[in-house]
Short mmCIF file of C-alpha atoms and ligand atoms in Angstrom, two decimals:
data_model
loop_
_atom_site.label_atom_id
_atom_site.label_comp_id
_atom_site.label_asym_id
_atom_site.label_seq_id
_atom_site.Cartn_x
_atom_site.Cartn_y
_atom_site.Cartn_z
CA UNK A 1 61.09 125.76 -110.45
CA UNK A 2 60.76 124.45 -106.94
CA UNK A 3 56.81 123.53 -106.40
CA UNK A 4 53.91 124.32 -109.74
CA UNK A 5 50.36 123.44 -109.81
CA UNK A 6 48.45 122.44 -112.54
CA UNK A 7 44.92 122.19 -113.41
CA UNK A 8 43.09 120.29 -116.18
CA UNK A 9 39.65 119.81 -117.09
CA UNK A 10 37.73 117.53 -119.68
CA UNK A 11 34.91 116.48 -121.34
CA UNK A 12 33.84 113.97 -123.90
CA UNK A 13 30.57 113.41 -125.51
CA UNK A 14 29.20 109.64 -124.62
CA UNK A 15 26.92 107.64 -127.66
CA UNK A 16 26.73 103.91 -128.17
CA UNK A 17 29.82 102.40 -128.66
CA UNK A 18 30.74 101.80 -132.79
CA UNK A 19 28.52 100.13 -134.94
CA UNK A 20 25.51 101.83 -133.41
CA UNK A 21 26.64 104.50 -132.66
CA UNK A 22 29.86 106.64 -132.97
CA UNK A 23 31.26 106.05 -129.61
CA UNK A 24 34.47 104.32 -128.48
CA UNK A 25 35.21 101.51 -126.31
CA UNK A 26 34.63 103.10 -123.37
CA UNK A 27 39.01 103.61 -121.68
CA UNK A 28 39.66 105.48 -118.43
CA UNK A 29 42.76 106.19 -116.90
CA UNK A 30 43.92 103.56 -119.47
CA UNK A 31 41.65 101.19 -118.47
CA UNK A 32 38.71 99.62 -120.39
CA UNK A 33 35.30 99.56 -118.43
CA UNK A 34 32.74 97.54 -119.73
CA UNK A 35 29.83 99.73 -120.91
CA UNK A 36 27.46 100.22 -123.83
CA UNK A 37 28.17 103.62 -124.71
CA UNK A 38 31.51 105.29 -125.00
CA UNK A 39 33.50 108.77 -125.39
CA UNK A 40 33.34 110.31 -128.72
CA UNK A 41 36.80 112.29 -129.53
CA UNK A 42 39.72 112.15 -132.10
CA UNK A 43 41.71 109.93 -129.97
CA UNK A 44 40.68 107.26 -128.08
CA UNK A 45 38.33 110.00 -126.01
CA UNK A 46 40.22 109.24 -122.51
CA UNK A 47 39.39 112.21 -120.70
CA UNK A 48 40.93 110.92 -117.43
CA UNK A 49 44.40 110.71 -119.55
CA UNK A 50 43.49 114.08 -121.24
CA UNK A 51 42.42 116.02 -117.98
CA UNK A 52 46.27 114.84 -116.42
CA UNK A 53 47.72 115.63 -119.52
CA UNK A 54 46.81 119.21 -119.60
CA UNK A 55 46.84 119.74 -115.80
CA UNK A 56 50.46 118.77 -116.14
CA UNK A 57 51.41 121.35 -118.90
CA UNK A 58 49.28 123.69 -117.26
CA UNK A 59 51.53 123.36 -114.19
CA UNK A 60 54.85 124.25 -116.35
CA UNK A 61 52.82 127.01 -118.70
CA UNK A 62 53.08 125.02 -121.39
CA UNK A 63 51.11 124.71 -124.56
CA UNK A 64 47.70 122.65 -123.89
CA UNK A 65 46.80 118.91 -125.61
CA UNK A 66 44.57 120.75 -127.97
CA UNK A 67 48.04 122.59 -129.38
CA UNK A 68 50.35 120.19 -129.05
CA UNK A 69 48.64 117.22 -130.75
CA UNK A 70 45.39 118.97 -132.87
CA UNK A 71 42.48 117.02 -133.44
CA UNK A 72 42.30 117.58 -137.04
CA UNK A 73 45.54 116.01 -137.63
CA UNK A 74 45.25 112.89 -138.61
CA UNK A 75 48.23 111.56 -136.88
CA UNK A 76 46.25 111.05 -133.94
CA UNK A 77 42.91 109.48 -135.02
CA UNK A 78 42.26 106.49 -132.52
CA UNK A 79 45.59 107.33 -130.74
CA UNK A 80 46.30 106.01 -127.55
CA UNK A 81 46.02 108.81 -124.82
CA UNK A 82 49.20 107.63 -123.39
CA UNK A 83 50.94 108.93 -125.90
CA UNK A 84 50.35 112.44 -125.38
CA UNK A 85 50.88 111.89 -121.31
CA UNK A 86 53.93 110.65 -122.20
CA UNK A 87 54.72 113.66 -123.78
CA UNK A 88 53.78 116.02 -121.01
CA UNK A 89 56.08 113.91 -118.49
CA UNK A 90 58.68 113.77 -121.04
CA UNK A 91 58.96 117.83 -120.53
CA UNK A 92 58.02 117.85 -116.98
CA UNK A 93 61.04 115.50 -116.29
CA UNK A 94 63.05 117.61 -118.87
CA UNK A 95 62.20 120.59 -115.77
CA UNK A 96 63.94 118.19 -113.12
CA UNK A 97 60.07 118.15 -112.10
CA UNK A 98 57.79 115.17 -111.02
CA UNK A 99 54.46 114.65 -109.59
CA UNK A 100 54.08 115.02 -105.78
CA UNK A 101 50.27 114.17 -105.93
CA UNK A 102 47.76 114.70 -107.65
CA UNK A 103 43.78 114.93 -107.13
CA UNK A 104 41.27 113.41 -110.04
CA UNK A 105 37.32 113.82 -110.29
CA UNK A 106 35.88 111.76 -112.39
CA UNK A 107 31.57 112.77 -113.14
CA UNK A 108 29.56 110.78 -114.92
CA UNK A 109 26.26 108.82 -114.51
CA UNK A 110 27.28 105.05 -115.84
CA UNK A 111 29.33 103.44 -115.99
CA UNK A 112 30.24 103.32 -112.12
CA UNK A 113 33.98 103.94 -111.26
CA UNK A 114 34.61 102.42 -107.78
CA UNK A 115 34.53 98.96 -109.56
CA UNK A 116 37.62 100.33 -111.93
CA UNK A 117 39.28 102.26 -109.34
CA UNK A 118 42.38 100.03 -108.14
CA UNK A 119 43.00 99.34 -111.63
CA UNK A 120 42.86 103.28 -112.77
CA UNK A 121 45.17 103.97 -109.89
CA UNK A 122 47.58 101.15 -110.71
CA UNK A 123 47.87 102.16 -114.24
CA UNK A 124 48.40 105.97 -113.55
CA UNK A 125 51.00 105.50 -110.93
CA UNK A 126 52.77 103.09 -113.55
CA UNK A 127 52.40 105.91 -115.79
CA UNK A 128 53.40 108.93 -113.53
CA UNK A 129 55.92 106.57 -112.41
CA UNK A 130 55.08 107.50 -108.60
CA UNK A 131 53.70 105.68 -106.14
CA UNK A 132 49.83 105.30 -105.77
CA UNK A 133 49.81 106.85 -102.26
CA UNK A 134 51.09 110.24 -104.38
CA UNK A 135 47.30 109.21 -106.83
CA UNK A 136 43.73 110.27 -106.01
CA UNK A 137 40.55 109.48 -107.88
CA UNK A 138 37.27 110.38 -106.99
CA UNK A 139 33.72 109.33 -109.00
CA UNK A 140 30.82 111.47 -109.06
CA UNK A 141 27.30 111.22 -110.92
CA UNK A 142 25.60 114.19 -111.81
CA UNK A 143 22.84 113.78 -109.85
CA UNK A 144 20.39 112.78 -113.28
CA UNK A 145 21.00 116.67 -114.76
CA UNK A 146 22.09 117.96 -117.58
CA UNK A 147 23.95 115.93 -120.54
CA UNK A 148 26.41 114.57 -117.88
CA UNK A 149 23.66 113.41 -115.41
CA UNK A 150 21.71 111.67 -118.31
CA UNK A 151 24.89 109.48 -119.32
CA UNK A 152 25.32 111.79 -122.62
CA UNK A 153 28.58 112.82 -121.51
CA UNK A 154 31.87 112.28 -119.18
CA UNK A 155 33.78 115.31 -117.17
CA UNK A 156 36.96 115.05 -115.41
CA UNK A 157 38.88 117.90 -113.33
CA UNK A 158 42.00 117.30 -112.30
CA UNK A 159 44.56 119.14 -110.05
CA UNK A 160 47.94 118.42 -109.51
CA UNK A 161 51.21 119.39 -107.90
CA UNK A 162 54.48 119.29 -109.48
CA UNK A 163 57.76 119.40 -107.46
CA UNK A 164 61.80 119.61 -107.60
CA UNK A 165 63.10 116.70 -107.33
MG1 MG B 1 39.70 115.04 -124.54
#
């Protein structure tokens, strides 16, 4: 394997954050943003983490985060999203593979991501363990439609490049 891309999508339902409602703390990228509604999900709902995950096994043809770590086990109730990143660079790096660069959109109304940026991109290139000029990370709102425009929900695409090294 000399050059792979890999694409990965998510999306995570947003409420108000536990006890009123069943949400999360709101964690992107790794990184907490201060907001009154979070992701609801088996894990710790970080779709940033989840979206890099899967773009990463995508890139090999591997199975997805869905297979490898099921939501109905209970293993991984509140689990850390690193974890199963860790997992995907543990094979990636198994394939003499790493990341060349990779490109992240982030959509959702609130909170707003610029603030959190530096911080995302610090913590994924610590991660990735590859320099941030190799990271991207773009917000978007929705533009006030549908469940992501009205702050019900978070989306992140993600599209990366794997490479020999
Ligand atoms: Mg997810």
């Amino acid at each position: 394997m000399s050059a792979r891309i890999g694409h990965g999508y998510d999306l995570h339902r947003l409420e108000p954050v536990a006890p009123v409602g069943a949400g999360r703390p709101f964690v992107l990228g790794g990184v907490r943003v201060p907001h009154d509604r979070g992701p609801v999900g088996h894990s710790d709902g970080d779709a940033l983490l989840h979206a890099i995950t899967d773009a990463i096994l995508g890139a090999m043809g591997e199975p997805d985060i869905g297979q490898l770590f099921p939501d109905n086990d209970a293993r991984w109730e509140g689990q850390d999203s690193e974890l199963f990143l860790v997992e995907a660079l543990r094979r990636m790096r198994e394939r003499g593979l790493r990341v060349g660069n990779l490109d992240a959109t982030v959509i959702c109304e609130r909170p707003k991501i610029g603030p959190a940026k530096a911080a995302i991109r610090a913590n994924l290139a610590r991660l990735l363990g590859c320099s941030e000029d190799r990271l991207n990370l773009k917000g978007k709102t929705h533009e006030k439609v549908d469940a992501v425009g009205e702050g019900r929900a978070i989306e992140v695409h993600v599209v990366t490049l794997l490479e020999a090294h």
